[in-house]
Coordinates of N, CA and C in Angstrom, one line a residue:
X12 N 25.2 16.3 3.6 CA 26.4 16.0 3.2 C 25.3 15.9 1.2
X13 N 26.5 15.7 0.4 CA 25.7 15.7 -1.0 C 26.0 14.3 -1.3
X14 N 25.0 13.8 -2.4 CA 25.6 12.7 -3.2 C 27.8 12.2 -3.6
X15 N 28.1 13.2 -4.0 CA 29.4 13.5 -3.6 C 30.1 12.8 -2.4
X16 N 30.0 12.8 -1.8 CA 30.0 12.2 -0.2 C 29.3 11.4 -0.2
X17 N 29.0 10.5 -1.1 CA 28.2 9.3 -0.6 C 29.5 8.0 0.0
X18 N 30.5 7.3 -0.5 CA 31.3 6.8 -0.6 C 32.3 7.1 1.0
X19 N 31.9 8.8 1.1 CA 32.8 8.8 2.7 C 31.9 8.1 3.7
X20 N 30.3 8.4 3.2 CA 29.0 8.0 4.1 C 29.4 6.3 4.2
X21 N 29.3 5.5 3.3 CA 29.5 4.2 2.9 C 30.5 3.6 3.8
X22 N 31.1 4.5 4.1 CA 32.4 3.8 4.9 C 32.7 4.2 5.7
X23 N 31.9 5.4 6.3 CA 31.6 5.6 8.1 C 30.8 4.3 8.8
X24 N 29.4 3.7 7.5 CA 28.5 3.0 7.6 C 29.8 1.4 8.3
X25 N 29.9 1.7 7.5 CA 31.2 0.5 7.4 C 32.0 0.3 8.7
X26 N 32.9 1.8 9.3 CA 33.0 1.5 10.7 C 32.2 0.5 11.9
X27 N 30.7 1.7 11.0 CA 30.2 1.2 12.9 C 29.9 0.3 12.5
X28 N 29.1 -0.5 11.8 CA 29.6 -2.0 11.8 C 30.5 -2.4 12.1
X29 N 32.1 -2.2 12.2 CA 33.1 -3.1 12.2 C 33.1 -2.9 14.1
X30 N 32.1 -2.2 14.2 CA 32.6 -2.1 16.2 C 30.9 -2.3 16.6
X31 N 30.6 -4.0 16.0 CA 29.0 -4.4 16.3 C 27.8 -3.2 16.2
X32 N 28.1 -1.5 15.5 CA 26.6 -1.4 15.5 C 25.5 -1.8 14.5
X33 N 24.6 -1.6 14.3 CA 23.8 -1.5 13.4 C 23.2 -0.2 12.2
X34 N 22.8 0.0 11.0 CA 22.0 0.9 10.5 C 20.9 0.7 9.8
X35 N 20.6 2.0 9.9 CA 19.0 1.7 8.7 C 19.7 3.5 7.7
X36 N 19.7 2.8 6.3 CA 19.2 3.5 5.2 C 17.8 3.3 4.3
X37 N 17.5 5.1 4.6 CA 16.2 4.8 4.6 C 15.9 5.4 3.5
X38 N 15.6 5.2 2.1 CA 14.8 5.8 1.1 C 12.9 6.6 0.8
X39 N 13.4 7.6 0.1 CA 11.7 7.7 -0.4 C 10.4 6.9 -0.8
X40 N 9.7 7.1 -0.5 CA 8.4 6.5 -1.5 C 7.2 7.0 -1.3
X41 N 7.5 8.0 -1.9 CA 5.8 9.0 -2.3 C 5.4 8.5 -3.3
X42 N 3.6 8.8 -2.6 CA 3.0 8.7 -3.7 C 3.0 8.9 -5.3
X43 N 3.0 9.8 -5.5 CA 3.2 10.5 -6.2 C 4.8 10.3 -7.2
X44 N 5.2 9.5 -6.5 CA 6.0 9.2 -7.3 C 6.4 7.4 -6.9
X45 N 6.1 6.7 -6.4 CA 6.1 5.6 -6.6 C 6.6 4.9 -6.9
X46 N 6.4 5.2 -8.4 CA 6.7 3.8 -9.0 C 8.3 4.0 -9.2
X47 N 9.2 4.7 -9.3 CA 10.6 6.3 -9.2 C 10.9 5.5 -8.3
X48 N 10.5 6.0 -7.0 CA 11.2 5.5 -6.0 C 11.2 4.4 -5.7
X49 N 10.3 3.6 -5.9 CA 10.4 2.4 -5.7 C 11.5 1.5 -6.8
X50 N 11.4 2.0 -7.9 CA 13.2 1.3 -8.9 C 14.3 1.9 -7.7
X51 N 14.3 3.4 -7.4 CA 15.4 4.1 -6.4 C 15.9 2.6 -5.4
X52 N 14.8 2.4 -4.7 CA 14.4 1.9 -3.5 C 15.3 0.5 -3.8
X53 N 14.8 0.1 -4.8 CA 15.6 -1.6 -5.0 C 16.8 -1.0 -5.8
X54 N 16.8 -0.2 -6.9 CA 18.6 -0.2 -6.9 C 19.6 0.4 -5.8
X55 N 19.1 1.5 -5.1 CA 19.7 1.6 -3.9 C 20.1 0.2 -3.3
X56 N 19.3 -0.7 -3.2 CA 19.6 -2.2 -2.4 C 20.8 -2.9 -2.6
X57 N 20.5 -2.8 -4.4 CA 22.0 -3.7 -5.3 C 23.0 -3.0 -4.7
X58 N 23.1 -1.9 -4.4 CA 23.9 -0.7 -3.9 C 24.6 -0.8 -3.1
X59 N 23.9 -0.8 -2.3 CA 24.1 -1.4 -0.5 C 24.3 -2.6 -0.8
X60 N 24.5 -3.3 -1.5 CA 24.7 -5.4 -1.3 C 26.1 -5.5 -1.8
X61 N 26.0 -4.3 -2.9 CA 27.4 -4.5 -3.3 C 28.6 -3.6 -2.8
X62 N 28.3 -3.0 -1.9 CA 29.1 -1.8 -1.0 C 29.1 -3.3 0.7
X63 N 28.6 -3.5 1.0 CA 28.4 -4.2 1.9 C 27.8 -6.2 1.6
X64 N 29.3 -7.0 0.6 CA 29.2 -8.0 0.6 C 28.3 -9.2 1.9
X65 N 27.7 -9.8 0.8 CA 27.5 -11.5 1.5 C 28.9 -12.4 2.0
X66 N 29.5 -12.9 2.7 CA 28.8 -13.8 3.6 C 29.1 -13.0 5.2
X67 N 30.5 -11.3 4.8 CA 30.4 -10.4 5.4 C 29.9 -9.6 6.5
X68 N 28.2 -9.1 5.9 CA 27.6 -8.6 6.0 C 26.1 -8.8 5.6
X69 N 25.1 -8.6 6.8 CA 24.3 -9.0 6.5 C 22.8 -8.3 6.4
X70 N 22.0 -7.9 5.5 CA 20.9 -6.9 5.1 C 20.0 -7.4 5.4
X71 N 18.6 -6.3 6.1 CA 17.2 -6.6 5.6 C 16.4 -5.4 4.8
X72 N 15.6 -5.9 3.9 CA 14.9 -5.2 3.4 C 14.0 -4.6 3.8
X73 N 13.0 -3.7 3.8 CA 11.0 -3.7 4.5 C 10.8 -2.7 3.9
X74 N 9.9 -2.5 2.9 CA 8.7 -1.5 2.6 C 7.4 -2.3 2.4
X75 N 6.9 -1.1 1.9 CA 5.0 -1.2 2.1 C 4.8 -2.8 0.9
X76 N 5.7 -3.0 0.6 CA 4.8 -3.3 -0.9 C 5.2 -5.0 -0.5
X77 N 5.6 -5.1 0.2 CA 6.4 -6.1 0.8 C 4.6 -6.7 1.4
X78 N 4.6 -8.7 1.1 CA 4.0 -9.2 2.2 C 4.1 -8.7 4.1
X79 N 2.9 -9.1 4.6 CA 3.1 -8.9 5.7 C 3.9 -9.2 6.9
X80 N 4.1 -10.9 6.3 CA 4.5 -11.8 7.1 C 6.0 -11.7 6.8
X81 N 6.2 -11.1 5.8 CA 7.8 -11.1 5.0 C 8.6 -10.1 5.5
X82 N 7.8 -9.0 5.9 CA 8.0 -7.9 6.1 C 8.4 -7.4 7.1
X83 N 7.3 -8.2 8.5 CA 7.3 -9.3 9.8 C 9.1 -9.4 10.0
X84 N 9.3 -10.4 9.1 CA 10.9 -11.6 9.4 C 11.5 -10.6 9.0
X85 N 11.4 -10.2 8.1 CA 12.9 -9.0 7.7 C 13.2 -8.4 9.5
X86 N 12.0 -7.3 9.5 CA 11.8 -6.2 10.7 C 12.7 -7.2 12.0
X87 N 11.7 -8.2 11.7 CA 12.6 -9.3 12.8 C 14.1 -9.3 13.2
X88 N 15.0 -9.9 11.9 CA 15.8 -10.3 11.7 C 17.0 -8.8 12.2
X89 N 16.3 -7.8 11.6 CA 17.3 -6.9 12.2 C 17.3 -6.4 13.9
X90 N 15.7 -6.5 14.3 CA 16.2 -6.3 16.0 C 16.4 -7.4 16.0
X91 N 16.9 -8.9 15.8 CA 17.2 -9.7 16.8 C 18.8 -9.9 16.5
X92 N 19.6 -8.7 16.3 CA 20.7 -8.3 14.9 C 21.2 -9.2 14.4
X93 N 19.9 -10.2 13.9 CA 20.4 -11.3 12.4 C 21.0 -10.4 11.0
X94 N 20.4 -9.4 11.2 CA 21.3 -8.8 10.2 C 21.8 -7.2 10.4
X95 N 23.0 -6.0 10.2 CA 23.4 -5.4 10.6 C 23.3 -3.9 9.9
X96 N 22.5 -5.1 8.6 CA 21.6 -3.1 7.5 C 20.2 -3.2 7.5
X97 N 19.6 -2.2 7.6 CA 18.4 -2.6 7.1 C 18.3 -1.3 6.2
X98 N 17.2 -2.0 4.9 CA 17.3 -1.0 3.7 C 16.0 -1.3 3.8
X99 N 15.1 0.6 4.1 CA 13.5 0.5 4.1 C 13.3 1.5 3.7
X100 N 11.8 1.6 3.5 CA 11.1 3.6 3.9 C 10.5 3.4 4.6
X101 N 9.4 4.6 4.9 CA 9.7 5.3 6.1 C 8.2 4.9 7.1
X102 N 8.6 3.2 6.7 CA 7.4 1.8 6.7 C 8.3 1.5 8.8
X103 N 9.2 2.2 8.9 CA 10.2 2.3 10.1 C 10.0 3.3 10.8
X104 N 9.0 4.5 10.5 CA 8.7 5.8 11.0 C 8.8 5.5 12.8
X105 N 7.9 4.9 12.9 CA 7.2 4.2 14.4 C 7.6 3.2 14.7
X106 N 7.6 2.1 16.2 CA 7.5 1.4 16.8 C 8.7 0.0 16.5
X107 N 9.7 0.7 15.3 CA 11.1 -0.1 15.8 C 12.1 0.4 17.3
X108 N 12.6 -0.6 18.4 CA 13.5 -0.2 19.1 C 14.5 -1.2 19.3
X109 N 15.8 -0.6 18.1 CA 16.7 -0.9 17.6 C 18.1 -0.5 18.6
X110 N 18.2 -0.2 19.8 CA 18.8 0.2 20.8 C 20.4 0.1 20.1
X111 N 21.3 -0.7 19.2 CA 21.9 -1.3 19.1 C 21.9 -0.6 17.9
X112 N 22.1 0.2 17.2 CA 21.3 0.7 15.7 C 22.2 2.3 16.5
X113 N 23.1 2.7 15.7 CA 23.5 4.1 15.7 C 23.5 4.8 14.5
X114 N 23.8 4.4 12.8 CA 23.7 5.1 11.6 C 21.8 5.1 11.5
X115 N 22.1 6.0 10.7 CA 20.6 6.4 9.8 C 21.5 6.9 8.8
X116 N 21.1 6.7 7.5 CA 21.5 7.7 6.5 C 19.8 7.0 5.7
X117 N 19.7 9.3 5.5 CA 18.8 9.3 4.9 C 19.1 9.8 3.6
X118 N 18.3 9.1 2.2 CA 18.2 9.3 1.0 C 17.3 10.2 0.3
X119 N 17.7 11.3 -0.6 CA 17.5 11.8 -0.5 C 15.9 13.0 0.4
X120 N 16.6 13.5 1.1 CA 16.0 13.8 2.7 C 15.0 14.5 1.9
X121 N 15.2 15.5 1.1 CA 15.0 16.6 0.3 C 13.8 16.6 0.0
X122 N 13.1 15.1 0.2 CA 11.5 14.7 -0.1 C 10.8 14.7 0.5
X123 N 11.5 14.6 1.9 CA 10.8 14.5 3.7 C 10.2 15.8 4.5
X124 N 9.4 15.4 4.4 CA 9.3 16.5 5.7 C 9.9 16.5 6.7
X125 N 9.9 17.9 7.4 CA 10.8 17.9 8.5 C 10.1 16.7 10.1
X126 N 9.1 16.7 9.9 CA 7.7 15.6 11.2 C 8.3 14.4 10.7
X127 N 8.5 13.9 9.4 CA 9.1 12.5 9.1 C 10.8 12.8 9.3
X128 N 11.5 13.4 9.0 CA 13.0 13.2 9.6 C 12.7 13.5 10.5
X129 N 12.3 13.8 11.6 CA 12.4 13.6 13.4 C 12.0 12.6 13.5
X130 N 11.2 11.9 12.8 CA 10.5 10.6 13.1 C 11.5 9.3 12.9
X131 N 11.8 10.1 12.0 CA 12.9 8.6 11.7 C 14.0 8.8 12.0
X132 N 14.8 9.7 12.5 CA 16.2 10.1 13.4 C 15.5 9.9 14.4
X133 N 14.9 9.9 15.4 CA 14.5 9.1 15.9 C 14.0 6.9 16.5
X134 N 15.0 6.8 15.6 CA 15.0 5.4 15.8 C 16.3 5.2 15.8
X135 N 17.2 6.4 15.9 CA 18.8 6.2 16.3 C 18.7 7.2 17.7
X136 N 20.1 7.1 18.0 CA 20.2 7.1 19.5 C 19.5 6.5 20.8
X137 N 19.1 5.7 20.3 CA 18.0 5.2 21.8 C 19.1 3.5 23.0
X138 N 20.3 3.7 22.4 CA 21.0 3.1 23.0 C 22.6 4.1 23.5
X139 N 23.5 3.9 24.1 CA 24.3 4.5 25.1 C 25.3 5.3 24.0
X140 N 25.5 4.4 23.1 CA 25.8 4.7 21.9 C 26.2 6.1 21.6
X141 N 27.3 6.6 21.1 CA 26.8 7.6 20.0 C 26.0 7.8 19.4
X142 N 25.1 8.2 18.5 CA 24.6 7.8 17.3 C 24.9 9.0 16.7
X143 N 23.5 8.3 15.4 CA 23.9 9.7 13.9 C 23.3 9.8 13.2
X144 N 22.9 10.5 12.4 CA 21.6 11.2 10.8 C 22.7 11.4 10.3
X145 N 22.3 11.3 9.1 CA 23.0 11.4 8.1 C 21.8 11.7 6.8
X146 N 21.9 13.1 6.9 CA 21.2 13.7 5.8 C 21.4 13.6 4.1
X147 N 21.5 13.1 3.6 CA 21.8 12.8 1.7 C 21.4 13.5 0.8
X148 N 21.5 14.2 0.5 CA 20.5 14.9 -0.5 C 21.4 14.9 -1.8
X149 N 20.1 15.4 -2.7 CA 20.5 15.7 -4.2 C 21.2 17.2 -4.2
X150 N 22.1 17.7 -5.6 CA 21.8 19.1 -6.0 C 21.5 19.8 -6.2
X151 N 21.8 20.7 -5.6 CA 21.3 22.2 -6.3 C 19.0 22.2 -5.5
X152 N 19.4 21.3 -4.6 CA 17.9 21.5 -4.1 C 16.9 22.8 -4.1
X153 N 15.3 23.1 -3.4 CA 15.1 23.8 -4.0 C 15.2 25.0 -2.3
X154 N 14.4 26.5 -2.0 CA 15.0 27.2 -0.9 C 13.9 26.6 0.7
X155 N 13.3 25.4 0.3 CA 12.7 25.5 1.6 C 13.1 23.5 2.0
X156 N 13.8 23.3 0.5 CA 14.6 22.1 1.2 C 15.8 22.6 2.0
X157 N 16.5 23.2 1.4 CA 17.2 24.0 2.2 C 17.4 24.2 3.9
X158 N 16.4 24.4 3.7 CA 15.9 25.3 5.0 C 15.3 24.7 5.9
X159 N 14.6 23.0 5.8 CA 14.3 21.6 6.7 C 16.0 21.5 7.2
X160 N 16.7 21.2 6.1 CA 18.1 20.3 6.3 C 18.5 21.0 7.5
X161 N 18.8 22.6 7.1 CA 19.3 23.6 8.3 C 18.8 23.2 9.9
X162 N 17.2 23.2 9.9 CA 16.5 23.4 10.9 C 17.1 21.6 11.3
X163 N 17.1 21.1 10.8 CA 17.4 19.1 11.4 C 19.0 19.1 11.8
X164 N 20.0 20.7 11.4 CA 21.2 20.0 12.2 C 21.4 20.9 13.2
X165 N 20.6 21.7 13.5 CA 20.3 22.6 14.4 C 19.5 22.8 16.0
X166 N 18.2 21.0 15.8 CA 18.2 21.3 17.3 C 17.4 19.3 17.3
X167 N 17.4 19.3 18.0 CA 17.0 17.6 18.0 C 15.4 17.6 19.0
X168 N 14.4 18.6 18.9 CA 13.1 19.4 20.0 C 12.6 19.2 18.5
X169 N 11.7 18.1 19.6 CA 9.9 17.9 18.3 C 9.5 19.7 18.5
X170 N 9.3 20.2 19.7 CA 8.5 21.4 19.7 C 9.3 22.0 18.6
X171 N 10.4 22.4 18.7 CA 11.4 23.1 17.6 C 10.4 22.9 16.2
X172 N 10.5 21.7 16.3 CA 11.3 21.2 14.8 C 9.8 21.6 14.5
X173 N 8.9 21.2 15.7 CA 7.2 21.6 14.4 C 6.5 22.4 14.9
X174 N 7.2 24.1 15.4 CA 7.0 24.8 15.5 C 7.8 25.5 14.4
X175 N 8.9 25.1 13.5 CA 9.6 25.3 12.4 C 8.8 25.0 11.4
X176 N 8.3 24.1 11.2 CA 7.7 23.3 9.9 C 6.8 23.8 9.9
X177 N 5.5 24.3 11.0 CA 4.0 24.9 11.1 C 4.6 26.3 10.5
X178 N 6.2 27.3 10.5 CA 6.7 28.2 9.9 C 6.7 28.1 8.4
X179 N 7.5 27.1 8.2 CA 7.6 27.0 6.2 C 6.3 27.1 5.6
X180 N 5.5 25.2 6.3 CA 4.3 25.2 6.0 C 3.2 25.9 6.0
X181 N 3.0 26.9 6.8 CA 1.9 27.7 7.1 C 1.4 26.0 8.0
X182 N 0.4 26.5 8.6 CA -1.2 26.3 9.3 C -2.2 25.6 8.8
X183 N -2.5 26.0 7.8 CA -3.5 25.4 6.8 C -4.6 26.3 7.4
X184 N -5.8 25.2 6.9 CA -7.2 25.2 7.7 C -7.5 25.2 9.3
X185 N -7.8 25.9 9.8 CA -8.1 26.1 11.5 C -9.2 24.4 11.5
X186 N -10.5 25.2 11.2 CA -11.7 24.7 11.5 C -11.8 23.7 9.3
X187 N -11.0 23.1 9.5 CA -11.4 22.8 6.9 C -10.1 21.6 7.5
X188 N -10.1 21.1 6.4 CA -9.3 19.6 6.5 C -7.9 20.4 5.9
X189 N -8.0 21.3 5.3 CA -6.0 21.4 4.4 C -5.0 21.5 5.9
X190 N -4.1 20.7 5.2 CA -3.2 20.3 6.5 C -1.5 21.6 5.8
X191 N -2.1 22.0 5.3 CA -0.4 22.9 5.6 C -1.4 24.3 4.1
X192 N -0.7 25.6 4.0 CA -0.8 26.7 3.3 C -1.1 27.6 3.3
X193 N -1.3 28.7 3.3 CA -1.7 30.1 3.8 C -2.9 30.3 4.7
X194 N -2.1 31.0 5.9 CA -3.8 31.1 6.5 C -4.5 31.9 6.6
X195 N -5.6 32.1 7.0 CA -6.0 33.6 6.4 C -6.6 34.3 8.1
X196 N -5.2 33.8 8.6 CA -5.5 34.6 10.3 C -5.3 36.0 9.7
X197 N -6.1 37.1 10.1 CA -6.1 38.2 9.7 C -4.9 39.0 11.5
X198 N -5.1 39.2 12.6 CA -4.8 39.6 13.8 C -3.5 39.7 14.5
X199 N -3.4 38.3 14.4 CA -1.9 37.5 15.0 C -1.4 36.3 14.4
X200 N -0.2 36.3 14.9 CA 0.4 35.1 13.8 C 0.5 33.7 14.9
X201 N 0.1 32.6 14.6 CA 0.0 31.8 15.5 C 1.2 30.5 16.0
X202 N 2.1 31.2 15.2 CA 3.3 31.1 15.6 C 3.8 32.0 15.7
X203 N 3.7 33.2 15.9 CA 4.7 34.1 16.9 C 4.7 34.9 18.3
X204 N 2.8 35.1 17.4 CA 1.7 35.6 18.3 C 1.1 34.2 19.5
X205 N 1.8 33.2 19.5 CA 2.0 32.3 20.4 C 0.8 32.5 22.1
X206 N 1.9 33.3 22.6 CA 1.5 33.2 23.9 C 0.4 34.2 24.3
X207 N 0.3 35.7 23.5 CA -0.7 36.0 23.2 C -1.7 35.5 23.0
X208 N -2.1 34.5 21.8 CA -3.4 33.7 21.5 C -3.5 33.4 22.0
X209 N -2.6 32.3 23.6 CA -3.1 31.6 25.2 C -4.0 32.1 25.9
X210 N -2.9 34.0 26.0 CA -3.8 34.9 27.1 C -4.9 34.8 26.9
X211 N -5.3 34.8 25.8 CA -6.5 35.4 24.8 C -8.1 34.6 25.3
X212 N -7.3 32.9 24.3 CA -7.6 32.1 24.9 C -8.2 32.2 26.3
X213 N -7.2 32.2 27.0 CA -7.5 32.1 28.5 C -8.4 32.7 29.3
X214 N -8.5 33.3 28.8 CA -9.8 35.1 28.9 C -11.4 35.1 28.6
X215 N -10.7 34.7 27.5 CA -12.4 34.4 26.6 C -12.6 33.5 27.9
X216 N -11.9 32.1 28.0 CA -12.9 30.9 28.5 C -13.1 31.7 30.3
X217 N -12.5 31.9 30.4 CA -12.9 33.0 31.9 C -14.5 33.7 32.4
X218 N -13.9 34.4 30.9 CA -15.2 35.4 30.5 C -17.0 34.7 30.7
X219 N -16.4 33.8 29.5 CA -17.4 32.4 29.4 C -18.7 31.6 30.4
X220 N -17.6 31.1 31.3 CA -17.4 30.4 32.5 C -17.9 31.9 33.3
X221 N -18.1 32.6 33.2 CA -18.1 33.9 34.6 C -20.1 34.4 34.2
X222 N -19.6 34.8 32.3 CA -20.9 35.5 32.3 C -21.3 34.4 30.4
X223 N -22.1 33.8 30.6 CA -22.1 32.9 29.3 C -22.9 33.6 28.5
X224 N -24.0 34.0 28.8 CA -24.8 35.6 27.8 C -24.8 36.7 27.6
X225 N -22.9 37.1 28.4 CA -22.6 38.5 28.8 C -24.2 40.0 28.7
X226 N -24.8 39.1 29.9 CA -25.5 39.6 30.5 C -24.8 41.0 31.4
X227 N -24.1 41.0 32.0 CA -23.0 41.3 32.7 C -23.0 43.6 32.4
X228 N -23.2 44.5 33.1 CA -23.5 45.4 32.3 C -21.5 46.0 31.7
X229 N -20.8 45.5 32.2 CA -19.0 45.8 32.0 C -19.2 45.1 30.4
X230 N -20.5 43.7 30.2 CA -19.9 43.5 28.6 C -21.5 43.3 28.2
X231 N -21.7 44.7 27.5 CA -23.3 45.2 27.3 C -22.3 45.6 26.1
X232 N -21.3 46.0 25.3 CA -20.9 47.0 25.0 C -19.7 45.4 23.6
X233 N -19.6 44.2 24.0 CA -18.8 43.7 23.6 C -20.8 42.4 23.1
X234 N -21.4 42.0 23.5 CA -22.6 41.5 22.6 C -23.0 42.5 21.8
X235 N -22.8 44.0 21.8 CA -23.5 44.9 20.9 C -23.2 44.4 20.1
X236 N -21.4 44.2 20.5 CA -20.2 44.3 19.1 C -20.6 42.6 18.2
X237 N -21.0 42.0 19.1 CA -20.8 40.7 18.4 C -22.5 40.4 17.0
X238 N -23.9 41.2 18.3 CA -24.7 40.9 17.4 C -25.1 41.6 16.4
X239 N -23.3 42.7 15.9 CA -23.1 43.3 15.0 C -22.7 42.8 13.8
X240 N -21.9 41.9 14.1 CA -21.5 40.9 13.4 C -21.8 39.5 12.6
X241 N -22.6 39.3 13.4 CA -23.1 37.9 13.8 C -23.4 37.2 12.2
X242 N -23.2 36.5 12.0 CA -23.0 36.2 10.7 C -22.3 36.5 8.8
X243 N -21.4 38.1 10.2 CA -20.1 38.6 8.8 C -18.6 38.4 9.0
X244 N -19.1 37.7 10.5 CA -17.2 36.8 10.5 C -17.0 35.1 10.8
X245 N -16.7 34.7 9.9 CA -16.1 33.7 10.0 C -14.6 33.8 11.2
X246 N -15.0 33.4 12.6 CA -14.0 33.5 13.7 C -12.8 33.1 13.9
X247 N -13.4 32.0 13.0 CA -12.5 30.9 12.9 C -10.6 31.2 12.2
X248 N -11.0 32.1 11.2 CA -10.0 33.0 10.4 C -9.5 33.7 10.5
X249 N -10.2 34.3 12.3 CA -9.6 35.8 12.7 C -8.5 35.6 14.2
X250 N -8.5 34.7 14.5 CA -7.7 34.7 15.4 C -6.3 35.1 16.1

């Protein structure tokens, strides 16, 4: 959904709340743009309150800048059903279980990674009622962000999403600290050749178990090759 669909989305949330359900409205709070994101969160909270006025509706707000006690109180009010709507950041990404919550609206969804979107979406659909996760994006989002939104609409499988995320971001450094970016594998793709890599790993493990020093006659050529390559190859980069 795009910004132009906001009023329809809010009306849909109101319909769900009228049925006795609850809803999450999630805003990004990214470290690099924390001040602006916080302002957007507070602005969004005021807009939600205007659309869902008290005392007909009650709203909780939860974010990382709140004192722990206040955050816990606001969270529990929603969990216990004292509020119908929770406006929050990703602090509710894990550990919140409200089976009565059937709608999640994620604002500026293009700012979230696939794994975050998947974790957030997991907060709804925990009860018997049909549930919905709505991704609201800004117009003119980039190709990668558009692809993330497409993937989220195509599957709910955490495994598939992790695989697609790996393809989009790159696996980073297997032996280092970088978590994303172009990898340095030369002979295989960690995603497309996954089964081949698993088989190769299993065969290598069997070989090491049977002949750890490679002294068997059939392994002499491998031993010779490894001695030639010693100090010349970083094996973690060519798997």
